[in-house]
Each structure stands twice: as C-alpha cells, then as structure tokens.
mmCIF file of C-alpha atoms and ligand atoms in Angstrom:
data_model
loop_
_atom_site.group_PDB
_atom_site.id
_atom_site.type_symbol
_atom_site.label_atom_id
_atom_site.label_comp_id
_atom_site.label_asym_id
_atom_site.label_seq_id
_atom_site.Cartn_x
_atom_site.Cartn_y
_atom_site.Cartn_z
ATOM 1 C CA MET A 144 -45.928 -60.639 -157.215
ATOM 2 C CA THR A 145 -43.865 -57.544 -156.424
ATOM 3 C CA GLU A 146 -40.119 -57.555 -157.249
ATOM 4 C CA LEU A 147 -38.298 -56.012 -154.311
ATOM 5 C CA PRO A 148 -34.702 -54.798 -154.486
ATOM 6 C CA GLY A 149 -32.525 -56.676 -151.983
ATOM 7 C CA TRP A 150 -35.092 -59.388 -151.346
ATOM 8 C CA ALA A 151 -35.710 -62.748 -153.022
ATOM 9 C CA HIS A 152 -39.190 -64.253 -153.022
ATOM 10 C CA GLU A 153 -39.281 -67.462 -151.057
ATOM 11 C CA TYR A 154 -42.856 -68.573 -150.353
ATOM 12 C CA SER A 155 -46.453 -67.659 -151.154
ATOM 13 C CA GLY A 156 -48.890 -68.399 -148.361
ATOM 14 C CA LYS A 157 -52.600 -68.100 -148.854
ATOM 15 C CA VAL A 158 -52.467 -64.490 -147.715
ATOM 16 C CA ARG A 159 -48.851 -63.447 -147.414
ATOM 17 C CA GLU A 160 -45.623 -63.455 -149.431
ATOM 18 C CA LEU A 161 -42.348 -64.227 -147.704
ATOM 19 C CA TYR A 162 -38.969 -62.931 -148.900
ATOM 20 C CA ARG A 163 -35.395 -63.516 -147.767
ATOM 21 C CA PRO A 164 -32.532 -61.037 -148.022
ATOM 22 C CA ILE A 165 -30.522 -61.601 -151.208
ATOM 23 C CA ASP A 166 -27.254 -60.964 -149.392
ATOM 24 C CA GLU A 167 -28.146 -63.439 -146.653
ATOM 25 C CA GLN A 168 -24.725 -65.114 -146.816
ATOM 26 C CA ALA A 169 -22.979 -61.776 -146.296
ATOM 27 C CA ALA A 170 -25.489 -60.645 -143.690
ATOM 28 C CA ASP A 171 -25.094 -63.912 -141.830
ATOM 29 C CA ALA A 172 -21.347 -63.501 -141.615
ATOM 30 C CA ALA A 173 -21.775 -59.971 -140.297
ATOM 31 C CA SER A 174 -24.501 -60.727 -137.776
ATOM 32 C CA PRO A 175 -25.064 -64.455 -137.498
ATOM 33 C CA ALA A 176 -27.640 -64.011 -134.729
ATOM 34 C CA VAL A 177 -30.374 -62.284 -136.715
ATOM 35 C CA ASP A 178 -31.812 -63.998 -139.730
ATOM 36 C CA ARG A 179 -34.271 -61.588 -141.348
ATOM 37 C CA MET A 180 -37.399 -62.213 -143.325
ATOM 38 C CA LEU A 181 -39.796 -59.848 -145.079
ATOM 39 C CA VAL A 182 -43.494 -60.646 -144.726
ATOM 40 C CA VAL A 183 -45.775 -58.853 -147.189
ATOM 41 C CA ALA A 184 -49.520 -59.022 -146.581
ATOM 42 C CA SER A 185 -51.645 -59.119 -149.730
ATOM 43 C CA ASP A 186 -55.321 -58.180 -150.094
ATOM 44 C CA ARG A 187 -56.199 -61.858 -150.592
ATOM 45 C CA VAL A 188 -58.884 -63.311 -148.383
ATOM 46 C CA SER A 189 -59.140 -66.988 -147.538
ATOM 47 C CA ALA A 190 -61.982 -68.959 -146.005
ATOM 48 C CA TYR A 191 -62.293 -72.681 -145.445
ATOM 49 C CA ASP A 192 -58.682 -72.907 -146.705
ATOM 50 C CA PHE A 193 -59.586 -71.464 -150.136
ATOM 51 C CA VAL A 194 -58.270 -68.192 -151.497
ATOM 52 C CA LEU A 195 -61.302 -66.254 -152.730
ATOM 53 C CA GLU A 196 -61.829 -63.809 -155.573
ATOM 54 C CA PRO A 197 -61.662 -60.856 -155.543
ATOM 55 C CA GLY A 198 -59.412 -59.626 -152.718
ATOM 56 C CA ILE A 199 -60.484 -57.011 -150.201
ATOM 57 C CA PRO A 200 -58.899 -53.674 -151.240
ATOM 58 C CA GLY A 201 -56.645 -52.330 -148.472
ATOM 59 C CA LYS A 202 -56.817 -55.532 -146.414
ATOM 60 C CA GLY A 203 -53.055 -56.165 -146.401
ATOM 61 C CA GLU A 204 -52.422 -52.721 -144.996
ATOM 62 C CA LEU A 205 -55.247 -52.832 -142.450
ATOM 63 C CA LEU A 206 -54.171 -56.193 -141.085
ATOM 64 C CA THR A 207 -50.520 -55.193 -140.945
ATOM 65 C CA ARG A 208 -51.444 -52.073 -139.000
ATOM 66 C CA LEU A 209 -53.579 -54.012 -136.529
ATOM 67 C CA SER A 210 -50.952 -56.700 -136.083
ATOM 68 C CA SER A 211 -48.169 -54.141 -135.436
ATOM 69 C CA TRP A 212 -50.366 -52.323 -132.948
ATOM 70 C CA TRP A 213 -50.993 -55.543 -131.036
ATOM 71 C CA PHE A 214 -47.329 -56.541 -131.008
ATOM 72 C CA GLU A 215 -46.656 -53.203 -129.297
ATOM 73 C CA GLN A 216 -49.384 -53.735 -126.686
ATOM 74 C CA LEU A 217 -48.231 -57.199 -125.663
ATOM 75 C CA ASP A 218 -45.435 -57.757 -123.247
ATOM 76 C CA VAL A 219 -43.970 -60.903 -124.845
ATOM 77 C CA PRO A 220 -40.958 -61.454 -127.103
ATOM 78 C CA ASN A 221 -42.071 -60.999 -130.729
ATOM 79 C CA HIS A 222 -40.490 -61.309 -134.148
ATOM 80 C CA VAL A 223 -40.900 -57.721 -135.370
ATOM 81 C CA LEU A 224 -37.670 -55.978 -136.357
ATOM 82 C CA SER A 225 -39.080 -53.100 -138.395
ATOM 83 C CA THR A 226 -42.350 -51.812 -139.791
ATOM 84 C CA ASP A 227 -40.959 -48.501 -141.099
ATOM 85 C CA PRO A 228 -40.059 -47.970 -144.749
ATOM 86 C CA VAL A 229 -36.423 -47.663 -145.817
ATOM 87 C CA SER A 230 -37.047 -43.994 -146.712
ATOM 88 C CA ALA A 231 -37.950 -43.337 -143.059
ATOM 89 C CA GLY A 232 -34.913 -45.173 -141.689
ATOM 90 C CA GLY A 233 -36.627 -48.581 -141.404
ATOM 91 C CA LEU A 234 -36.058 -51.869 -143.199
ATOM 92 C CA VAL A 235 -39.286 -52.292 -145.210
ATOM 93 C CA PRO A 236 -38.921 -51.635 -148.960
ATOM 94 C CA ASP A 237 -40.875 -48.493 -149.857
ATOM 95 C CA ALA A 238 -42.828 -50.353 -152.563
ATOM 96 C CA VAL A 239 -44.632 -52.432 -149.911
ATOM 97 C CA ALA A 240 -44.528 -49.946 -147.042
ATOM 98 C CA GLY A 241 -47.592 -50.166 -144.828
ATOM 99 C CA ARG A 242 -48.389 -53.773 -145.632
ATOM 100 C CA ALA A 243 -45.114 -55.445 -144.732
ATOM 101 C CA MET A 244 -42.833 -56.085 -141.783
ATOM 102 C CA VAL A 245 -39.263 -57.212 -141.505
ATOM 103 C CA VAL A 246 -39.160 -59.939 -138.886
ATOM 104 C CA LYS A 247 -36.706 -62.233 -137.175
ATOM 105 C CA ARG A 248 -36.831 -65.598 -138.839
ATOM 106 C CA LEU A 249 -37.981 -68.159 -136.302
ATOM 107 C CA ASP A 250 -37.961 -71.901 -136.213
ATOM 108 C CA MET A 251 -41.747 -72.221 -136.118
ATOM 109 C CA PHE A 252 -43.563 -74.794 -134.001
ATOM 110 C CA PRO A 253 -45.970 -76.868 -136.113
ATOM 111 C CA VAL A 254 -48.788 -75.924 -133.770
ATOM 112 C CA GLU A 255 -51.481 -73.298 -134.187
ATOM 113 C CA CYS A 256 -52.120 -72.053 -130.684
ATOM 114 C CA VAL A 257 -55.854 -71.445 -130.657
ATOM 115 C CA VAL A 258 -57.563 -69.904 -127.624
ATOM 116 C CA ARG A 259 -61.327 -69.669 -127.348
ATOM 117 C CA GLY A 260 -63.231 -67.508 -124.892
ATOM 118 C CA TYR A 261 -66.545 -68.138 -126.652
ATOM 119 C CA LEU A 262 -68.009 -71.063 -128.542
ATOM 120 C CA SER A 263 -68.028 -70.470 -132.312
ATOM 121 C CA GLY A 264 -66.999 -71.821 -135.712
ATOM 122 C CA SER A 265 -65.161 -75.140 -135.719
ATOM 123 C CA GLY A 266 -65.133 -75.098 -131.905
ATOM 124 C CA TRP A 267 -68.924 -75.028 -131.834
ATOM 125 C CA GLU A 268 -69.079 -77.814 -134.445
ATOM 126 C CA GLU A 269 -66.696 -80.002 -132.448
ATOM 127 C CA TYR A 270 -68.553 -79.313 -129.195
ATOM 128 C CA ARG A 271 -71.859 -80.228 -130.818
ATOM 129 C CA ARG A 272 -70.412 -83.574 -131.957
ATOM 130 C CA ASN A 273 -68.310 -84.469 -128.891
ATOM 131 C CA GLY A 274 -69.252 -82.231 -125.978
ATOM 132 C CA SER A 275 -65.584 -81.225 -125.861
ATOM 133 C CA ILE A 276 -63.005 -79.381 -127.994
ATOM 134 C CA CYS A 277 -59.506 -80.817 -128.523
ATOM 135 C CA GLY A 278 -60.106 -83.111 -125.556
ATOM 136 C CA VAL A 279 -61.109 -80.223 -123.269
ATOM 137 C CA PRO A 280 -64.421 -81.190 -121.651
ATOM 138 C CA LEU A 281 -67.092 -78.460 -121.515
ATOM 139 C CA PRO A 282 -70.384 -78.090 -119.647
ATOM 140 C CA VAL A 283 -73.460 -79.539 -121.375
ATOM 141 C CA GLY A 284 -76.120 -77.306 -122.883
ATOM 142 C CA LEU A 285 -73.944 -74.546 -124.376
ATOM 143 C CA ASN A 286 -75.125 -72.749 -127.523
ATOM 144 C CA ASP A 287 -73.362 -71.276 -130.543
ATOM 145 C CA GLY A 288 -71.814 -67.978 -129.417
ATOM 146 C CA ASP A 289 -71.936 -68.676 -125.677
ATOM 147 C CA ARG A 290 -69.176 -67.465 -123.428
ATOM 148 C CA LEU A 291 -67.113 -70.332 -121.993
ATOM 149 C CA PRO A 292 -66.664 -70.629 -118.211
ATOM 150 C CA ARG A 293 -63.012 -69.711 -118.833
ATOM 151 C CA PRO A 294 -60.892 -69.403 -121.999
ATOM 152 C CA ILE A 295 -59.621 -72.743 -123.257
ATOM 153 C CA TYR A 296 -56.539 -73.705 -125.239
ATOM 154 C CA THR A 297 -57.474 -75.800 -128.276
ATOM 155 C CA PRO A 298 -54.348 -76.334 -130.393
ATOM 156 C CA ALA A 299 -54.264 -77.437 -134.019
ATOM 157 C CA TRP A 300 -51.554 -79.165 -135.973
ATOM 158 C CA LYS A 301 -50.268 -76.764 -138.633
ATOM 159 C CA ALA A 302 -50.686 -78.823 -141.759
ATOM 160 C CA PRO A 303 -48.196 -78.422 -144.626
ATOM 161 C CA LEU A 304 -49.494 -76.450 -147.641
ATOM 162 C CA GLY A 305 -52.410 -78.210 -149.318
ATOM 163 C CA LEU A 306 -53.573 -80.111 -146.240
ATOM 164 C CA HIS A 307 -56.156 -78.916 -143.740
ATOM 165 C CA ASP A 308 -55.114 -77.976 -140.208
ATOM 166 C CA GLU A 309 -56.279 -80.531 -137.689
ATOM 167 C CA ASN A 310 -57.501 -79.991 -134.131
ATOM 168 C CA ILE A 311 -55.336 -81.932 -131.679
ATOM 169 C CA THR A 312 -55.238 -82.653 -127.960
ATOM 170 C CA TYR A 313 -52.741 -81.069 -125.604
ATOM 171 C CA GLU A 314 -51.095 -84.508 -125.228
ATOM 172 C CA ARG A 315 -50.492 -84.551 -128.977
ATOM 173 C CA THR A 316 -48.700 -81.163 -128.766
ATOM 174 C CA ILE A 317 -46.373 -82.724 -126.172
ATOM 175 C CA GLU A 318 -45.509 -85.435 -128.712
ATOM 176 C CA LEU A 319 -44.950 -82.800 -131.395
ATOM 177 C CA VAL A 320 -42.824 -80.231 -129.515
ATOM 178 C CA GLY A 321 -41.907 -81.766 -126.146
ATOM 179 C CA ALA A 322 -43.433 -81.236 -122.706
ATOM 180 C CA ASN A 323 -41.641 -77.988 -121.825
ATOM 181 C CA ALA A 324 -42.385 -76.190 -125.075
ATOM 182 C CA ALA A 325 -45.971 -77.492 -125.088
ATOM 183 C CA ALA A 326 -46.569 -76.032 -121.629
ATOM 184 C CA SER A 327 -44.957 -72.704 -122.596
ATOM 185 C CA LEU A 328 -47.065 -72.415 -125.740
ATOM 186 C CA ARG A 329 -50.242 -73.108 -123.782
ATOM 187 C CA ASP A 330 -49.424 -70.742 -120.908
ATOM 188 C CA LEU A 331 -48.257 -67.929 -123.193
ATOM 189 C CA SER A 332 -51.332 -68.312 -125.402
ATOM 190 C CA LEU A 333 -53.737 -68.182 -122.469
ATOM 191 C CA SER A 334 -52.032 -65.204 -120.849
ATOM 192 C CA ILE A 335 -51.824 -63.194 -124.101
ATOM 193 C CA PHE A 336 -55.469 -63.993 -124.763
ATOM 194 C CA ALA A 337 -56.493 -62.794 -121.288
ATOM 195 C CA ARG A 338 -54.587 -59.518 -121.722
ATOM 196 C CA ALA A 339 -55.863 -58.967 -125.257
ATOM 197 C CA SER A 340 -59.456 -59.656 -124.170
ATOM 198 C CA GLU A 341 -59.194 -56.973 -121.476
ATOM 199 C CA ILE A 342 -57.801 -54.459 -123.951
ATOM 200 C CA ALA A 343 -60.544 -55.265 -126.469
ATOM 201 C CA GLU A 344 -63.388 -55.199 -123.924
ATOM 202 C CA ALA A 345 -62.303 -51.763 -122.763
ATOM 203 C CA ARG A 346 -62.985 -50.668 -126.366
ATOM 204 C CA GLY A 347 -66.382 -52.323 -126.656
ATOM 205 C CA VAL A 348 -65.102 -55.346 -128.551
ATOM 206 C CA ILE A 349 -65.286 -59.014 -127.596
ATOM 207 C CA LEU A 350 -62.343 -61.162 -128.581
ATOM 208 C CA ALA A 351 -64.185 -64.450 -129.102
ATOM 209 C CA ASP A 352 -61.208 -66.546 -130.202
ATOM 210 C CA THR A 353 -57.827 -66.267 -131.836
ATOM 211 C CA LYS A 354 -54.823 -68.177 -133.110
ATOM 212 C CA PHE A 355 -51.179 -67.517 -132.277
ATOM 213 C CA GLU A 356 -48.059 -68.948 -133.890
ATOM 214 C CA PHE A 357 -44.769 -69.149 -132.042
ATOM 215 C CA GLY A 358 -41.244 -70.144 -132.943
ATOM 216 C CA ARG A 359 -37.793 -70.189 -131.411
ATOM 217 C CA ASP A 360 -35.316 -67.453 -132.234
ATOM 218 C CA ALA A 361 -31.596 -68.127 -132.679
ATOM 219 C CA ASP A 362 -31.112 -67.971 -128.890
ATOM 220 C CA GLY A 363 -33.861 -70.530 -128.343
ATOM 221 C CA THR A 364 -36.314 -67.986 -126.911
ATOM 222 C CA ILE A 365 -39.938 -68.802 -127.599
ATOM 223 C CA THR A 366 -41.105 -65.840 -129.648
ATOM 224 C CA LEU A 367 -44.502 -64.707 -130.907
ATOM 225 C CA GLY A 368 -44.466 -64.745 -134.721
ATOM 226 C CA ASP A 369 -46.770 -64.559 -137.699
ATOM 227 C CA GLU A 370 -49.596 -61.992 -137.508
ATOM 228 C CA VAL A 371 -51.230 -61.444 -134.165
ATOM 229 C CA LEU A 372 -54.838 -60.739 -133.218
ATOM 230 C CA THR A 373 -55.854 -59.658 -136.706
ATOM 231 C CA SER A 374 -59.338 -60.051 -138.079
ATOM 232 C CA ASP A 375 -57.974 -62.972 -140.134
ATOM 233 C CA SER A 376 -56.664 -64.884 -137.134
ATOM 234 C CA SER A 377 -59.399 -63.893 -134.668
ATOM 235 C CA ARG A 378 -63.116 -63.520 -134.193
ATOM 236 C CA TYR A 379 -64.088 -60.087 -132.942
ATOM 237 C CA TRP A 380 -67.635 -59.200 -131.984
ATOM 238 C CA ASP A 381 -69.416 -55.965 -131.143
ATOM 239 C CA ALA A 382 -69.860 -56.189 -127.354
ATOM 240 C CA ALA A 383 -72.923 -53.909 -127.158
ATOM 241 C CA ALA A 384 -74.749 -55.927 -129.822
ATOM 242 C CA TYR A 385 -73.758 -59.197 -128.153
ATOM 243 C CA HIS A 386 -75.105 -58.079 -124.795
ATOM 244 C CA ARG A 387 -78.346 -56.973 -126.472
ATOM 245 C CA GLY A 388 -78.664 -60.567 -127.647
ATOM 246 C CA GLU A 389 -77.652 -59.915 -131.266
ATOM 247 C CA ARG A 390 -75.106 -62.487 -132.232
ATOM 248 C CA GLY A 391 -73.173 -62.360 -135.479
ATOM 249 C CA GLN A 392 -72.134 -58.669 -135.348
ATOM 250 C CA SER A 393 -68.535 -59.506 -136.263
ATOM 251 C CA PHE A 394 -65.578 -57.378 -137.220
ATOM 252 C CA ASP A 395 -63.842 -60.281 -138.894
ATOM 253 C CA LYS A 396 -64.416 -62.198 -142.112
ATOM 254 C CA GLN A 397 -67.629 -63.758 -140.813
ATOM 255 C CA ILE A 398 -69.469 -61.738 -143.479
ATOM 256 C CA VAL A 399 -67.481 -63.650 -146.096
ATOM 257 C CA ARG A 400 -67.967 -67.017 -144.380
ATOM 258 C CA ASP A 401 -71.724 -66.454 -144.005
ATOM 259 C CA TRP A 402 -72.133 -65.455 -147.636
ATOM 260 C CA LEU A 403 -70.138 -68.504 -148.760
ATOM 261 C CA ALA A 404 -72.103 -70.847 -146.509
ATOM 262 C CA ALA A 405 -75.337 -69.590 -148.096
ATOM 263 C CA ASN A 406 -74.081 -69.618 -151.688
ATOM 264 C CA TRP A 407 -71.684 -72.541 -151.964
ATOM 265 C CA ASP A 408 -71.884 -76.231 -151.058
ATOM 266 C CA ARG A 409 -68.110 -76.392 -150.420
ATOM 267 C CA SER A 410 -67.494 -78.568 -153.476
ATOM 268 C CA GLY A 411 -65.414 -77.341 -156.392
ATOM 269 C CA VAL A 412 -64.173 -73.781 -156.686
ATOM 270 C CA PRO A 413 -65.825 -71.150 -154.452
ATOM 271 C CA PRO A 414 -67.955 -68.501 -156.223
ATOM 272 C CA VAL A 415 -66.702 -64.949 -156.795
ATOM 273 C CA LEU A 416 -67.592 -62.626 -153.910
ATOM 274 C CA PRO A 417 -70.145 -59.938 -154.787
ATOM 275 C CA GLN A 418 -68.952 -56.342 -154.579
ATOM 276 C CA GLU A 419 -71.327 -55.650 -151.708
ATOM 277 C CA ILE A 420 -69.726 -58.369 -149.542
ATOM 278 C CA VAL A 421 -66.250 -57.054 -150.397
ATOM 279 C CA GLU A 422 -67.236 -53.530 -149.379
ATOM 280 C CA ARG A 423 -68.952 -54.570 -146.158
ATOM 281 C CA THR A 424 -65.958 -56.669 -145.136
ATOM 282 C CA SER A 425 -63.567 -53.829 -145.838
ATOM 283 C CA ALA A 426 -65.753 -51.391 -143.874
ATOM 284 C CA ARG A 427 -65.874 -53.755 -140.879
ATOM 285 C CA TYR A 428 -62.069 -54.171 -140.917
ATOM 286 C CA ARG A 429 -61.680 -50.379 -140.883
ATOM 287 C CA GLU A 430 -64.194 -50.008 -138.092
ATOM 288 C CA LEU A 431 -62.353 -52.543 -135.926
ATOM 289 C CA ILE A 432 -59.017 -50.793 -136.399
ATOM 290 C CA GLY A 433 -60.610 -47.481 -135.499
ATOM 291 C CA LEU A 434 -62.092 -48.933 -132.323
ATOM 292 C CA MET A 435 -58.922 -50.694 -131.271
ATOM 293 C CA THR A 436 -56.159 -48.259 -132.158
ATOM 294 C CA GLY A 437 -58.188 -45.057 -131.996
ATOM 295 C CA ALA A 438 -56.774 -44.111 -135.425
HETATM 296 P P1 LIG B 781 -52.921 -69.442 -143.939
HETATM 297 O O1 LIG B 781 -52.423 -68.521 -142.870
HETATM 298 O O2 LIG B 781 -53.887 -68.764 -144.842
HETATM 299 O O3 LIG B 781 -53.382 -70.740 -143.375
HETATM 300 P P2 LIG B 781 -50.245 -69.984 -144.582
HETATM 301 O O4 LIG B 781 -50.073 -70.048 -143.112
HETATM 302 O O5 LIG B 781 -49.761 -71.084 -145.440
HETATM 303 O O6 LIG B 781 -51.728 -69.815 -144.900
HETATM 304 P P3 LIG B 781 -49.439 -67.235 -144.696
HETATM 305 O O7 LIG B 781 -50.069 -67.048 -143.375
HETATM 306 O O8 LIG B 781 -49.905 -66.430 -145.833
HETATM 307 O O9 LIG B 781 -49.549 -68.717 -145.160
HETATM 308 O O10 LIG B 781 -47.848 -67.070 -144.613
HETATM 309 C C1 LIG B 781 -47.134 -66.911 -143.464
HETATM 310 C C2 LIG B 781 -46.191 -68.087 -143.207
HETATM 311 O O11 LIG B 781 -45.010 -67.618 -142.528
HETATM 312 C C3 LIG B 781 -46.802 -69.126 -142.292
HETATM 313 O O12 LIG B 781 -46.410 -70.406 -142.740
HETATM 314 C C4 LIG B 781 -46.147 -68.840 -140.922
HETATM 315 O O13 LIG B 781 -46.072 -69.973 -140.096
HETATM 316 C C5 LIG B 781 -44.773 -68.361 -141.331
HETATM 317 N N1 LIG B 781 -44.103 -67.438 -140.392
HETATM 318 C C6 LIG B 781 -44.658 -66.394 -139.729
HETATM 319 N N2 LIG B 781 -43.747 -65.726 -138.980
HETATM 320 C C7 LIG B 781 -42.568 -66.361 -139.175
HETATM 321 C C8 LIG B 781 -41.216 -66.153 -138.677
HETATM 322 N N3 LIG B 781 -40.917 -65.152 -137.855
HETATM 323 N N4 LIG B 781 -40.259 -67.010 -139.087
HETATM 324 C C9 LIG B 781 -40.556 -68.038 -139.938
HETATM 325 N N5 LIG B 781 -41.790 -68.279 -140.457
HETATM 326 C C10 LIG B 781 -42.791 -67.466 -140.078
HETATM 327 MG MG1 LIG B 782 -50.942 -68.294 -141.736
#
C-alpha cells in the first residue's frame, strides 16, 4: 500500500484504501467543520464479495474519473472536496493523482441504497423466488433483464467487513435510520437514478441498476458519498444491443461475473482471471467512460 506524506492509512476496503490526515488534531482546531478523508481507488476487482486476482490495470483511475464526472452532473450535496493533485493546487497527493479524491468525512448510514430500473442479478434471483424484491411486489411473468414498470428502491443492510450485505425491506431501513432519514434516502436515490438514467440514455447507455451510499456531514446534511454510478456500483448496458434483443452487452464487470459463474462453484478461493477477461473488462470500462464523458 502506498505511503502518502501527510496522510495515515486507516482502512482497506475490498477496492479502496482510506486515509486520514496526520495533522487531524491541528486541522480540527483550525476548521472543526470539515473532517477530511482521502479515498484511493485501487485496480482490485471484487465479485460475489471476493477480491479477485489479478486486478484490472487502470481500473482505479477509470472509476475515479467516472465517479467525479457523475458527482459534477448531479445536483445533490456530495462529499467531494478535491480531485486535483497538490501540484495543481488541489488536495490529492501527486503519487495517487487520478485515482483518488479528498472527501468530507461523513457519518455513513448503514444502508446501501439500491435502485433498479431493470430486473437483473440478485434482484432477478429474489424475484424468481418471491415474486418481489425487498418487499416491493412486482408484476408476474417478468424475465431476467426486463425493464420494470418503474424504478424501485431495494435497500440493503451494509454488513460490516467479512459479512455479506443483506437485502432488507423499507420498513427495516426505518428501524435502522429513523423514518425521516429513511424517506430522504429513498427519495434522493430514486430522483438521482431518474436523472442519471436520462443522462445515460441520451448517450446510448441503459442504467439498469445502481447503489448509492449516503451519510450526514457535520451540519447534519444528508450527503452523497462513496463512489457514484461507477461500473463497480452499477449495471450499464448497451441500449442499441438491448433493443435489438441482445441482452448481456454490459459495460460493467458482468464479463468477470459470467466467467466466474462458468468456471467456479463459489466454494473455496476463486480462480485467477485469464488475461483475456482482464483485457475485455478494461476495454469495456474505457468504452463506457468514452460514451458517458465524451473523453
Ligand atoms: P465493497 O465496496 O467492495 O463492498 P467496502 O465497502 O468494504 O467494500 P470500499 O468500497 O473499498 O470498501 O471502501 C470504501 C469505504 O468508505 C466504504 O465502507 C464506504 O462506506 C466508506 N465511505 C465512502 N465515503 C465516505 C465518506 N465520505 N465518509 C466516510 N466513509 C465513507
Ligand atoms: Mg464499497
């Protein structure tokens, strides 16, 4: 893990490394309102809650770029303080420039705010078993990949490290965070999803589903945190292919999931990804960023 002057490593997630400022005490005294955190995205790729080998070269940078772009498009309070390197007047150490952001530290809600516009992945599996997802009833007779009558909010409990996240009902989110916050998280998630879907569709991309994480800032404002609308936290499909009836043309890590599903029984350690899968995934990530940001 990278040693960064001025920052102390605090936490390794499956994909990202979190750092706190070393002079936090001093910084706090000077500006008690803003507690900073550095989030560095690695090239690690996770699926089914496992970190896989090898990583996807350039992934940390690609996902950071996409996430920053989305934060700028969305008209909601977010945690980003700086994405520019120190040498360009920003706050991000030059050594990790491009794949890191300095953010406002938030008091995170233990809820993953999932929104689904289409039926896929664990949503499809739950629908097939129960006819509903997270207690949201759905019409009978839907198929994998179908568009839902309207986007639905299907929250999950954010499990502590080592445990698997768990789909929960809206009522359970009220127990976890209170009625007011639960309603805000749901309404914000649905409205961001609607806006993001429009933006994506205008670029020939379907946003099938995504996950947001929110927290409260020091003033108590509910703020969008974590990464947003990346190909790690979302399913993106090629709209033209979808409308031709070709399902599975994804810009996300579906390539990795599909390869794993075909080559691993989900017991023990997952197999090493072949170079071809790594390269195809990386190419798809680049293609998505090109489509979305025009860069
Ligand atoms: P995974 O995303 O693969 O399930 P993870 O969530 O444990 O794993 P990462 O996503 O790699 O780990 O690390 C990011 C962590 O930082 C998450 O726990 C996320 O909730 C937290 N986080 C994101 N933004 C903020 C913020 N502004 N303030 C405090 N914590 C944050
Ligand atoms: Mg995460």
